[in-house]
Amino acid sequence: MLVELVVENYAVVEHARVRFHRGLNLLTGETGSGKSIVVDALGLLYGGRASADVIRSGADRARVAGIFEAPKSAALREVLGDSGIEAEDGELLVEREILANGKSRAFIGSRPVTVALLRDLAPLLGDIHGQHDQQELFSSESQLAMIDEFGAATARAETVAHIFERWQECRRQIEELDRAEQEKLRLADLWSFQKREIEEARMTPGEDARLEAERRVLVNVGRIEESVRGAFALLYDSSEAAYAQLRQARKRVEEASRMDPSLAETAEMLKPAEIAIDEASRSLQHYLGSLEADPARLEDIEGRLALIDKLKRKYGASIEEILAFHDDVSQRLAALETAGERRARLAAEQEKLAAEYRNEAGVLSEERRKAAAHLEAAVREELESLAMGGTEFRVAFSETEWTARGWDRVRFLLSANKGEEARPLDRVASGGELSRLALALRTCIAARSGGKRGGDGGVMRTLVFDEIDAGVGGRTAESVGRRLKRLSALHQILCVTHAPQIAAFADHHYAVEKSVSGGRTVAAVEELTPEARRREIGRMLSGEQTTVEALKQAEQLIKAGSRC
């Protein structure tokens, strides 16, 4: 629902800020006052084409901003999701700037966005029905949605969409498997070779470090033996060895301690050192007994390390990485073996979903055709009351490829003149006729919906009608007004009208007036008080000179409209 509209330097509007409300909002004014500027400005917020021609003379840019009560819907989250924009306190600020060079900029919540995003957002906020703006009426998808809403088939349409999405996902996965199959088959031989080469090496974690240690010993046997024998000799194997010298030292201290007992503790301190040297010497002796050169073992180790280094260059910097590579390759090969089974499962699931889709979409198509027949009759009856008697309205069906909305494609056809062939809406009918057709459609749908509010998440959409009263007056205009009033219980309605009979039904009445200020023409929009409203409708009834009779008649019209 549109809460507020701000227009700056747009055509003859220097600055206007208008608060709109629920219900029926009517805009009136003298011919040429600029009533449709409000509609055109709102069209920019819906992603309409921008032109530098609308910039007020002397200004470098025009700006339009609208605050909308945002629907709490998955559709809105989907549209805004990629932009990271969220409604603040349930409202959306949508802005559009038109620059002097003809370029325009769009913003939502002060964040720059594309005009395409505004166009995607527009159907969630509302629709404009006028001479140049018929997004909903001209869209085949919107026409299909109207038929579903009229025929209470929305739930089945959602079921069809859900089945289609699952069917499409199966198809996508199958196509992905098929595309990858040839490449995987080419790689299968390589993966098998790599797996076999690693397995045949029979490596264990840490094996390379152990082999390197053993190799260092075998390469240096001579030097190790020389060093160890030298150490053994110094420690034990001579009269001058450390063990013999330490033993002699201990004995002398013990002898002295017999004369001075205070040295006894020192003598005891030397015993552990004597024992340690003895044990170290025995260990070195044992080591020398086991140490021997083994050229054959050295050759085996060097060959093994060469193999491990070769595998490291190919598969990883360590044995652990090589083994991890082996596990990965093994999983890929296993996946190849199960790919056929997975494809078969997907194909079976796809066929099952296809059968479900054919069944549900077929039932939906039948329901739509029945609903369309009733809608045709109901709309023709409504058009009779809107001064479009004899108008032929038809819904043409054709079959298209499978989509989330089923396989139906529809086109609304209209012939406003008897005897003429009914043709698509964008090729026939004036703006006023299209506005009345939109009103007739919405009235019929509202009657079938049982009074459910026409918005998502409990929020009203904004329906804008421009030129809806073109070529009508009297009772027909009154009939248009009554239908707008009824429809305003379900949608927020903004309507530009010349007809006092329609204006009398307004919940909120706005006047667009032109004046000259500082030698320049300025247009302003003002919500009317009850008395100002009476005078405005009186003016619409009598022309430039508002008569007492016209004011009385205006008062009667307003009273009658308030009882509706």
Coordinates of C-alpha atoms in Angstrom, one line a residue:
M1 CA 0.0 0.0 0.0
L2 CA 1.3 3.5 -0.9
V3 CA 1.6 5.5 2.3
E4 CA 3.3 8.7 1.0
L5 CA 4.4 10.1 -2.4
V6 CA 7.0 12.9 -2.8
V7 CA 7.4 14.6 -6.1
E8 CA 10.2 17.2 -6.7
N9 CA 10.9 19.2 -9.8
Y10 CA 8.7 16.9 -11.9
A11 CA 6.9 18.7 -14.8
V12 CA 5.0 21.6 -13.2
V13 CA 5.3 20.2 -9.7
E14 CA 8.1 22.0 -7.7
H15 CA 7.5 20.0 -4.5
A16 CA 4.6 17.9 -3.4
R17 CA 4.3 15.5 -0.5
V18 CA 1.0 13.6 -0.4
R19 CA -0.1 11.1 2.3
F20 CA -2.4 8.4 1.0
H21 CA -4.7 6.1 2.9
R22 CA -6.6 2.8 2.8
G23 CA -9.8 2.7 0.8
L24 CA -10.7 4.9 -2.2
N25 CA -8.3 7.8 -2.9
L26 CA -9.7 10.1 -5.6
L27 CA -7.7 12.8 -7.5
T28 CA -9.6 15.5 -9.3
G29 CA -8.8 18.9 -10.9
E30 CA -9.5 21.0 -13.8
T31 CA -8.5 19.9 -17.3
G32 CA -4.7 20.4 -17.7
S33 CA -4.1 20.8 -13.9
G34 CA -1.7 17.9 -13.9
K35 CA -3.8 15.2 -12.3
S36 CA -2.0 12.4 -14.2
I37 CA 1.4 13.6 -13.0
V38 CA 0.8 11.7 -9.8
V39 CA 0.1 8.5 -11.8
D40 CA 3.1 9.1 -14.0
A41 CA 5.4 9.7 -11.0
L42 CA 4.2 6.5 -9.4
G43 CA 4.9 4.7 -12.7
L44 CA 8.5 5.7 -12.3
L45 CA 8.7 3.9 -8.9
Y46 CA 7.2 0.8 -10.6
G47 CA 10.2 0.9 -13.1
G48 CA 8.6 2.9 -15.9
R49 CA 10.7 4.6 -18.6
A50 CA 12.4 7.9 -17.6
S51 CA 12.9 10.9 -19.7
A52 CA 14.7 14.2 -19.0
D53 CA 11.7 16.0 -20.6
V54 CA 9.8 15.7 -17.3
I55 CA 12.5 17.7 -15.3
R56 CA 11.1 21.1 -14.3
S57 CA 12.6 24.0 -16.2
G58 CA 15.6 25.4 -14.3
A59 CA 16.2 22.2 -12.3
D60 CA 19.1 19.8 -12.8
R61 CA 17.1 16.7 -11.8
A62 CA 13.6 15.4 -10.9
R63 CA 13.0 13.1 -7.9
V64 CA 10.1 10.8 -7.0
A65 CA 10.0 8.9 -3.7
G66 CA 7.3 6.6 -2.3
I67 CA 6.9 5.0 1.1
F68 CA 5.0 1.7 0.7
E69 CA 3.6 -0.6 3.4
A70 CA 5.6 -3.7 2.5
P71 CA 4.0 -7.2 2.2
K72 CA 5.4 -9.8 4.6
S73 CA 5.8 -12.4 1.8
A74 CA 8.3 -14.9 0.5
A75 CA 7.9 -13.3 -2.9
L76 CA 9.2 -9.9 -1.6
R77 CA 12.1 -11.6 0.2
E78 CA 13.0 -13.4 -3.0
V79 CA 12.9 -10.2 -5.1
L80 CA 15.0 -8.2 -2.5
G81 CA 17.1 -11.1 -1.3
D82 CA 20.1 -10.8 -3.6
S83 CA 20.3 -7.0 -2.9
G84 CA 20.4 -7.6 0.9
I85 CA 17.5 -5.1 1.4
E86 CA 14.9 -5.5 4.1
A87 CA 11.8 -3.6 4.9
E88 CA 12.3 -1.3 7.9
D89 CA 9.4 -1.3 10.3
G90 CA 7.2 -2.9 7.7
E91 CA 7.8 -0.1 5.1
L92 CA 9.9 0.3 1.9
L93 CA 11.3 3.6 0.7
V94 CA 11.5 3.5 -3.1
E95 CA 13.1 6.4 -5.0
R96 CA 13.9 7.4 -8.5
E97 CA 16.0 10.3 -9.8
I98 CA 16.0 11.6 -13.4
L99 CA 19.1 13.5 -14.4
A100 CA 19.4 16.2 -17.1
N101 CA 21.4 13.9 -19.3
G102 CA 18.4 11.5 -19.5
K103 CA 19.9 8.9 -17.2
S104 CA 18.1 7.8 -14.1
R105 CA 19.0 6.3 -10.7
A106 CA 16.9 4.0 -8.5
F107 CA 17.1 3.4 -4.8
I108 CA 15.3 1.1 -2.3
G109 CA 15.9 2.0 1.3
S110 CA 18.6 4.5 0.1
R111 CA 20.5 1.7 -1.5
P112 CA 21.2 2.0 -5.2
V113 CA 19.3 -0.7 -7.2
T114 CA 18.6 -1.4 -10.9
V115 CA 15.4 -0.2 -12.6
A116 CA 14.9 -3.9 -13.5
L117 CA 14.6 -4.6 -9.7
L118 CA 11.9 -1.9 -9.4
R119 CA 10.0 -3.7 -12.3
D120 CA 10.3 -7.0 -10.4
L121 CA 9.1 -5.4 -7.2
A122 CA 6.2 -3.5 -8.8
P123 CA 3.6 -6.4 -9.0
L124 CA 4.0 -6.9 -5.3
L125 CA 3.1 -3.3 -4.6
G126 CA 0.4 -2.6 -7.1
D127 CA -0.6 -2.0 -10.7
I128 CA -1.4 1.0 -12.8
H129 CA -4.4 0.9 -15.3
G130 CA -4.3 3.8 -17.7
Q131 CA -3.4 4.9 -21.1
H132 CA 0.2 3.8 -21.0
D133 CA 0.5 1.6 -18.0
Q134 CA -1.2 -1.8 -18.1
Q135 CA 1.5 -4.1 -16.8
E136 CA -0.9 -6.6 -15.2
L137 CA -3.5 -6.6 -18.0
F138 CA -1.0 -7.2 -20.7
S139 CA 1.1 -9.9 -18.9
S140 CA 0.1 -13.4 -19.8
E141 CA 1.4 -14.6 -16.4
S142 CA -0.8 -12.0 -14.6
Q143 CA -3.8 -13.0 -16.7
L144 CA -3.2 -16.6 -15.7
A145 CA -2.9 -15.6 -12.0
M146 CA -6.3 -13.8 -12.3
I147 CA -7.9 -16.9 -13.6
D148 CA -6.4 -19.0 -10.8
E149 CA -7.6 -16.5 -8.3
F150 CA -11.1 -16.3 -9.8
G151 CA -11.4 -20.1 -10.0
A152 CA -10.0 -20.7 -6.5
A153 CA -7.2 -22.7 -8.1
T154 CA -4.3 -21.0 -6.5
A155 CA -3.5 -23.9 -4.1
R156 CA -3.4 -26.4 -7.0
A157 CA -1.2 -24.0 -9.0
E158 CA 1.2 -23.9 -6.0
T159 CA 1.2 -27.7 -6.0
V160 CA 2.0 -27.8 -9.7
A161 CA 4.8 -25.3 -9.2
H162 CA 6.3 -27.4 -6.3
I163 CA 6.2 -30.6 -8.4
F164 CA 7.7 -28.7 -11.4
E165 CA 10.6 -27.4 -9.3
R166 CA 11.4 -30.9 -8.1
W167 CA 11.1 -32.4 -11.6
Q168 CA 13.4 -29.6 -13.0
E169 CA 16.0 -30.3 -10.2
C170 CA 16.0 -34.0 -11.2
R171 CA 16.5 -33.1 -14.8
R172 CA 19.3 -30.7 -13.9
Q173 CA 21.1 -33.4 -11.9
I174 CA 20.7 -36.0 -14.7
E175 CA 22.1 -33.5 -17.3
E176 CA 25.0 -32.7 -15.0
L177 CA 25.8 -36.4 -14.6
D178 CA 25.6 -36.9 -18.4
R179 CA 27.9 -34.0 -19.1
A180 CA 30.5 -35.2 -16.6
E181 CA 30.3 -38.9 -17.6
Q182 CA 32.8 -38.7 -20.6
E183 CA 35.3 -36.7 -18.6
K184 CA 35.1 -39.0 -15.7
L185 CA 35.5 -42.1 -17.9
R186 CA 38.6 -40.5 -19.4
L187 CA 40.0 -39.9 -15.8
A188 CA 39.0 -43.4 -14.6
D189 CA 42.1 -45.0 -16.1
L190 CA 44.4 -42.4 -14.5
W191 CA 42.7 -42.7 -11.1
S192 CA 43.0 -46.5 -11.2
F193 CA 46.7 -46.3 -12.1
Q194 CA 47.3 -43.7 -9.3
K195 CA 45.5 -45.8 -6.7
R196 CA 47.3 -49.0 -7.7
E197 CA 50.7 -47.3 -7.7
I198 CA 50.2 -46.0 -4.2
E199 CA 48.8 -49.3 -2.9
E200 CA 51.7 -51.3 -4.4
A201 CA 54.2 -49.1 -2.5
R202 CA 52.7 -50.3 0.9
M203 CA 53.8 -47.2 2.7
T204 CA 53.1 -46.5 6.4
P205 CA 53.0 -43.1 8.1
G206 CA 56.5 -42.1 9.4
E207 CA 58.3 -44.8 7.4
D208 CA 60.4 -42.3 5.5
A209 CA 61.8 -40.7 8.7
R210 CA 62.7 -44.2 10.1
L211 CA 64.5 -45.2 6.9
E212 CA 66.4 -41.9 6.8
A213 CA 67.6 -42.5 10.3
E214 CA 68.7 -46.1 9.5
R215 CA 70.4 -44.9 6.3
R216 CA 72.5 -42.3 8.2
V217 CA 73.9 -45.0 10.4
L218 CA 74.8 -47.4 7.6
V219 CA 76.4 -44.6 5.6
N220 CA 78.6 -43.6 8.6
V221 CA 79.4 -47.0 10.1
G222 CA 83.2 -46.4 10.1
R223 CA 83.1 -43.0 11.6
I224 CA 80.5 -44.1 14.2
E225 CA 82.7 -47.2 15.2
E226 CA 85.8 -45.0 15.5
S227 CA 84.1 -42.5 17.7
V228 CA 82.4 -45.1 19.9
R229 CA 85.6 -47.1 20.4
G230 CA 87.5 -44.0 21.3
A231 CA 84.8 -43.1 23.9
F232 CA 84.9 -46.6 25.3
A233 CA 88.7 -46.5 25.7
L234 CA 88.5 -43.1 27.5
L235 CA 85.8 -44.4 29.8
Y236 CA 86.8 -47.9 30.6
D237 CA 89.4 -49.8 28.5
S238 CA 92.7 -48.7 30.0
S239 CA 94.5 -48.0 33.3
E240 CA 94.2 -44.3 32.5
A241 CA 90.4 -44.5 31.7
A242 CA 87.9 -42.4 33.5
Y243 CA 86.5 -45.4 35.3
A244 CA 89.8 -46.5 36.8
Q245 CA 90.8 -42.9 37.7
L246 CA 87.4 -42.3 39.4
R247 CA 87.6 -45.6 41.3
Q248 CA 91.1 -44.6 42.6
A249 CA 89.8 -41.2 43.6
R250 CA 86.9 -42.7 45.5
K251 CA 89.2 -45.2 47.4
R252 CA 91.6 -42.3 48.4
V253 CA 88.7 -40.2 49.7
E254 CA 87.4 -43.3 51.6
E255 CA 90.8 -43.8 53.2
A256 CA 90.9 -40.1 54.2
S257 CA 87.4 -40.3 55.7
R258 CA 88.6 -42.9 58.1
M259 CA 90.8 -40.2 59.6
D260 CA 88.2 -37.4 59.0
P261 CA 84.6 -38.7 59.0
S262 CA 83.4 -35.5 57.4
L263 CA 84.7 -36.8 54.0
A264 CA 82.5 -39.9 54.1
E265 CA 79.6 -38.1 52.4
T266 CA 81.9 -37.0 49.6
A267 CA 83.1 -40.6 49.1
E268 CA 79.5 -41.7 48.8
M269 CA 78.8 -39.0 46.1
L270 CA 81.5 -40.5 43.8
K271 CA 79.8 -44.0 43.8
P272 CA 76.9 -43.1 41.4
A273 CA 79.3 -41.5 39.0
E274 CA 81.4 -44.7 39.0
I275 CA 78.2 -46.8 38.4
A276 CA 77.1 -44.5 35.5
I277 CA 80.4 -44.7 33.8
D278 CA 80.4 -48.5 34.2
E279 CA 76.9 -48.8 32.7
A280 CA 77.7 -46.3 29.8
S281 CA 80.8 -48.3 29.0
R282 CA 78.9 -51.6 28.9
S283 CA 76.3 -49.9 26.6
L284 CA 78.9 -48.7 24.2
Q285 CA 80.5 -52.2 24.2
H286 CA 77.1 -53.8 23.4
Y287 CA 76.6 -51.2 20.6
L288 CA 80.0 -52.0 19.1
G289 CA 79.1 -55.7 19.1
S290 CA 75.9 -55.0 17.1
L291 CA 77.4 -52.4 14.7
E292 CA 78.3 -53.7 11.3
A293 CA 78.4 -52.5 7.7
D294 CA 75.5 -53.9 5.5
P295 CA 75.8 -52.7 1.9
A296 CA 72.8 -54.8 0.8
R297 CA 70.6 -53.2 3.4
L298 CA 71.8 -49.7 2.5
E299 CA 71.0 -50.4 -1.1
D300 CA 67.4 -51.5 -0.2
I301 CA 66.9 -48.5 2.0
E302 CA 68.1 -46.0 -0.7
G303 CA 65.8 -47.8 -3.3
R304 CA 62.9 -47.5 -0.9
L305 CA 63.5 -43.8 -0.2
A306 CA 63.8 -43.1 -3.9
L307 CA 60.4 -44.7 -4.5
I308 CA 58.8 -42.7 -1.7
D309 CA 60.4 -39.4 -3.0
K310 CA 59.0 -40.2 -6.5
L311 CA 55.5 -40.6 -5.1
K312 CA 55.9 -37.4 -3.0
R313 CA 56.7 -35.5 -6.2
K314 CA 53.5 -36.8 -7.8
Y315 CA 50.9 -37.0 -4.9
G316 CA 52.0 -35.0 -1.9
A317 CA 54.8 -33.6 0.2
S318 CA 54.5 -36.4 2.9
I319 CA 53.4 -40.0 3.2
E320 CA 50.3 -38.8 5.0
E321 CA 49.4 -36.6 2.0
I322 CA 50.0 -39.4 -0.4
L323 CA 47.7 -41.7 1.6
A324 CA 45.1 -38.9 1.7
F325 CA 45.4 -38.6 -2.1
H326 CA 44.8 -42.4 -2.3
D327 CA 41.6 -42.1 -0.3
D328 CA 40.3 -39.3 -2.5
V329 CA 41.0 -41.2 -5.7
S330 CA 39.4 -44.3 -4.2
Q331 CA 36.2 -42.3 -3.4
R332 CA 36.1 -40.9 -6.9
L333 CA 36.4 -44.4 -8.4
A334 CA 33.7 -45.6 -6.1
A335 CA 31.5 -42.6 -7.1
L336 CA 32.0 -43.6 -10.8
E337 CA 30.8 -47.1 -10.0
T338 CA 27.6 -45.7 -8.3
A339 CA 27.0 -42.9 -10.8
G340 CA 25.0 -45.2 -13.0
E341 CA 22.9 -46.3 -10.1
R342 CA 22.4 -42.7 -9.0
R343 CA 21.3 -41.7 -12.6
A344 CA 18.9 -44.6 -12.7
R345 CA 17.4 -43.4 -9.4
L346 CA 17.1 -39.9 -10.6
A347 CA 15.5 -40.9 -13.9
A348 CA 12.9 -43.0 -12.0
E349 CA 12.2 -40.1 -9.7
Q350 CA 11.9 -37.7 -12.6
E351 CA 9.5 -40.0 -14.4
K352 CA 7.4 -40.3 -11.2
L353 CA 7.3 -36.5 -10.9
A354 CA 6.5 -36.1 -14.5
A355 CA 3.5 -38.4 -14.0
E356 CA 2.4 -36.3 -11.0
Y357 CA 2.9 -33.1 -13.0
R358 CA 0.9 -34.3 -16.0
N359 CA -1.9 -35.3 -13.6
E360 CA -2.0 -32.1 -11.5
A361 CA -1.3 -29.7 -14.4
G362 CA -4.0 -31.5 -16.4
V363 CA -6.5 -31.0 -13.6
L364 CA -5.4 -27.4 -13.2
S365 CA -5.8 -26.7 -16.9
E366 CA -9.4 -28.1 -16.8
E367 CA -10.2 -26.0 -13.8
R368 CA -8.7 -22.9 -15.5
R369 CA -10.8 -23.4 -18.7
K370 CA -14.0 -23.8 -16.6
A371 CA -13.1 -20.7 -14.5
A372 CA -12.3 -18.8 -17.7
A373 CA -15.7 -19.5 -19.2
H374 CA -17.4 -18.2 -16.0
L375 CA -15.0 -15.2 -15.9
E376 CA -15.9 -14.3 -19.5
A377 CA -19.6 -14.2 -18.7
A378 CA -19.1 -12.3 -15.4
V379 CA -16.8 -9.7 -17.0
R380 CA -19.2 -9.1 -19.9
E381 CA -22.0 -8.5 -17.4
E382 CA -19.8 -6.1 -15.5
L383 CA -18.9 -4.3 -18.7
E384 CA -22.6 -3.8 -19.5
S385 CA -22.8 -1.7 -16.3
L386 CA -19.7 0.3 -17.2
A387 CA -21.0 1.6 -20.6
M388 CA -19.2 -1.1 -22.5
G389 CA -22.3 -3.1 -23.6
G390 CA -21.8 -5.3 -26.6
T391 CA -18.1 -5.7 -25.7
E392 CA -16.8 -9.2 -26.4
F393 CA -14.3 -10.5 -23.8
R394 CA -12.7 -13.8 -24.3
V395 CA -9.9 -15.9 -22.8
A396 CA -7.8 -17.7 -25.4
F397 CA -5.9 -20.8 -24.3
S398 CA -2.8 -22.3 -25.9
E399 CA -0.4 -25.0 -24.7
T400 CA 3.2 -24.2 -24.1
E401 CA 6.2 -26.2 -22.7
W402 CA 6.1 -27.2 -19.1
T403 CA 6.6 -24.4 -16.6
A404 CA 6.1 -23.8 -12.9
R405 CA 2.6 -22.4 -13.8
G406 CA 1.5 -25.5 -15.8
W407 CA 1.4 -25.8 -19.5
D408 CA -1.3 -23.2 -20.1
R409 CA -0.7 -19.9 -21.8
V410 CA -3.6 -17.5 -21.9
R411 CA -4.4 -14.2 -23.6
F412 CA -7.3 -11.9 -22.8
L413 CA -9.0 -10.8 -26.0
L414 CA -11.3 -7.9 -26.4
S415 CA -13.5 -6.4 -29.0
A416 CA -15.1 -3.1 -27.9
N417 CA -17.2 -2.8 -31.1
K418 CA -19.7 -5.3 -32.1
G419 CA -18.8 -7.3 -35.2
E420 CA -15.1 -6.7 -34.8
E421 CA -12.7 -9.6 -34.1
A422 CA -11.6 -9.9 -30.5
R423 CA -7.8 -9.2 -30.3
P424 CA -5.2 -9.0 -27.6
L425 CA -5.6 -6.1 -25.2
D426 CA -2.4 -4.3 -26.2
R427 CA -3.7 -4.1 -29.8
V428 CA -7.2 -2.8 -29.0
A429 CA -9.0 -0.5 -26.6
S430 CA -8.4 2.9 -25.2
G431 CA -6.9 3.7 -21.9
G432 CA -10.3 4.3 -20.4
E433 CA -11.7 1.1 -21.8
L434 CA -8.7 -0.8 -20.4
S435 CA -9.2 0.8 -17.0
R436 CA -12.8 -0.2 -17.0
L437 CA -11.9 -3.7 -18.0
A438 CA -9.4 -3.9 -15.2
L439 CA -12.1 -2.7 -12.8
A440 CA -14.5 -5.3 -14.1
L441 CA -11.9 -8.1 -13.7
R442 CA -11.0 -7.0 -10.2
T443 CA -14.7 -6.7 -9.2
C444 CA -15.4 -10.2 -10.5
I445 CA -12.4 -11.7 -8.8
A446 CA -13.3 -9.9 -5.5
A447 CA -16.8 -11.3 -5.7
R448 CA -15.5 -14.8 -6.1
S449 CA -12.8 -14.4 -3.4
G450 CA -15.3 -13.9 -0.7
G451 CA -13.9 -10.6 0.4
K452 CA -10.3 -11.7 1.1
R453 CA -7.9 -8.8 1.2
G454 CA -6.1 -8.4 -2.1
G455 CA -2.6 -8.3 -0.8
D456 CA 0.2 -10.6 0.5
G457 CA 0.7 -10.9 4.2
G458 CA -2.4 -8.8 5.0
V459 CA -1.1 -5.8 3.2
M460 CA -3.2 -4.1 0.5
R461 CA -1.8 -3.7 -3.0
T462 CA -2.3 -0.3 -4.7
L463 CA -4.5 -0.3 -7.8
V464 CA -4.3 2.9 -9.8
F465 CA -7.0 3.8 -12.3
D466 CA -6.5 6.6 -14.8
E467 CA -9.1 7.7 -17.4
I468 CA -11.5 5.1 -16.1
D469 CA -14.4 7.5 -16.7
A470 CA -13.4 8.4 -20.3
G471 CA -16.6 8.6 -22.3
V472 CA -19.0 7.8 -19.5
G473 CA -21.2 9.9 -17.2
G474 CA -24.4 9.8 -15.3
R475 CA -25.5 6.4 -14.1
T476 CA -22.6 4.7 -15.7
A477 CA -20.1 6.9 -13.8
E478 CA -22.1 6.2 -10.6
S479 CA -21.8 2.4 -11.4
V480 CA -18.0 2.8 -11.8
G481 CA -17.9 4.6 -8.5
R482 CA -19.8 1.9 -6.7
R483 CA -17.5 -0.8 -8.0
L484 CA -14.4 1.2 -7.1
K485 CA -15.8 1.7 -3.6
R486 CA -16.5 -2.0 -3.2
L487 CA -13.0 -2.9 -4.5
S488 CA -11.4 -0.5 -2.1
A489 CA -12.3 -2.8 0.8
L490 CA -9.8 -5.3 -0.7
H491 CA -7.2 -3.0 -2.3
Q492 CA -6.0 0.6 -1.9
I493 CA -7.4 2.4 -4.8
L494 CA -6.0 5.6 -6.4
C495 CA -8.2 7.0 -9.1
V496 CA -7.9 10.0 -11.3
T497 CA -11.4 11.1 -12.4
H498 CA -13.3 13.9 -14.1
A499 CA -16.7 12.5 -13.0
P500 CA -18.4 14.0 -9.9
Q501 CA -20.5 10.8 -9.6
I502 CA -17.2 8.8 -9.1
A503 CA -15.6 11.5 -6.9
A504 CA -18.6 11.3 -4.5
F505 CA -17.6 7.8 -3.4
A506 CA -14.1 8.8 -2.2
D507 CA -12.8 8.0 1.2
H508 CA -10.1 10.5 0.7
H509 CA -10.4 13.3 -1.9
Y510 CA -7.4 15.1 -3.4
A511 CA -7.4 18.2 -5.7
V512 CA -4.7 19.0 -8.1
E513 CA -4.5 22.7 -8.8
K514 CA -2.3 24.9 -11.0
S515 CA -1.3 28.4 -10.0
V516 CA 1.2 31.0 -11.0
S517 CA 3.9 32.0 -8.5
G518 CA 6.8 34.2 -9.4
G519 CA 5.9 34.2 -13.0
R520 CA 6.0 30.4 -13.1
T521 CA 3.2 27.7 -13.2
V522 CA 3.1 25.5 -10.2
A523 CA 0.9 22.5 -9.5
A524 CA 0.0 21.4 -6.0
V525 CA -1.8 18.4 -4.6
E526 CA -4.0 18.8 -1.5
E527 CA -6.2 16.5 0.5
L528 CA -9.6 18.2 0.8
T529 CA -11.6 19.0 3.9
P530 CA -15.3 18.1 3.8
E531 CA -16.3 21.6 2.8
A532 CA -13.6 21.9 0.2
R533 CA -14.6 18.6 -1.2
R534 CA -18.2 19.8 -1.5
R535 CA -17.0 22.8 -3.5
E536 CA -14.8 20.7 -5.7
I537 CA -17.6 18.3 -6.7
G538 CA -19.8 21.4 -7.2
R539 CA -17.2 22.8 -9.6
M540 CA -17.1 19.4 -11.4
L541 CA -20.9 19.5 -11.8
S542 CA -21.3 23.1 -13.0
G543 CA -17.9 24.2 -14.5
E544 CA -16.1 27.4 -13.8
Q545 CA -18.9 29.1 -12.0
T546 CA -20.1 26.9 -9.1
T547 CA -23.8 27.5 -8.5
V548 CA -25.8 27.0 -5.3
E549 CA -27.7 24.2 -7.1
A550 CA -24.4 22.5 -8.0
L551 CA -23.3 22.6 -4.3
K552 CA -26.6 21.1 -3.2
Q553 CA -26.3 18.4 -5.8
A554 CA -22.7 17.8 -4.7
E555 CA -23.9 17.4 -1.1
Q556 CA -26.5 14.9 -2.2
L557 CA -23.9 12.9 -4.2
I558 CA -21.5 12.8 -1.2
K559 CA -24.3 11.6 1.1
A560 CA -25.3 8.9 -1.3
G561 CA -21.7 7.8 -1.8
S562 CA -21.0 7.6 1.9
R563 CA -23.9 5.2 2.3
C564 CA -22.4 2.7 -0.2

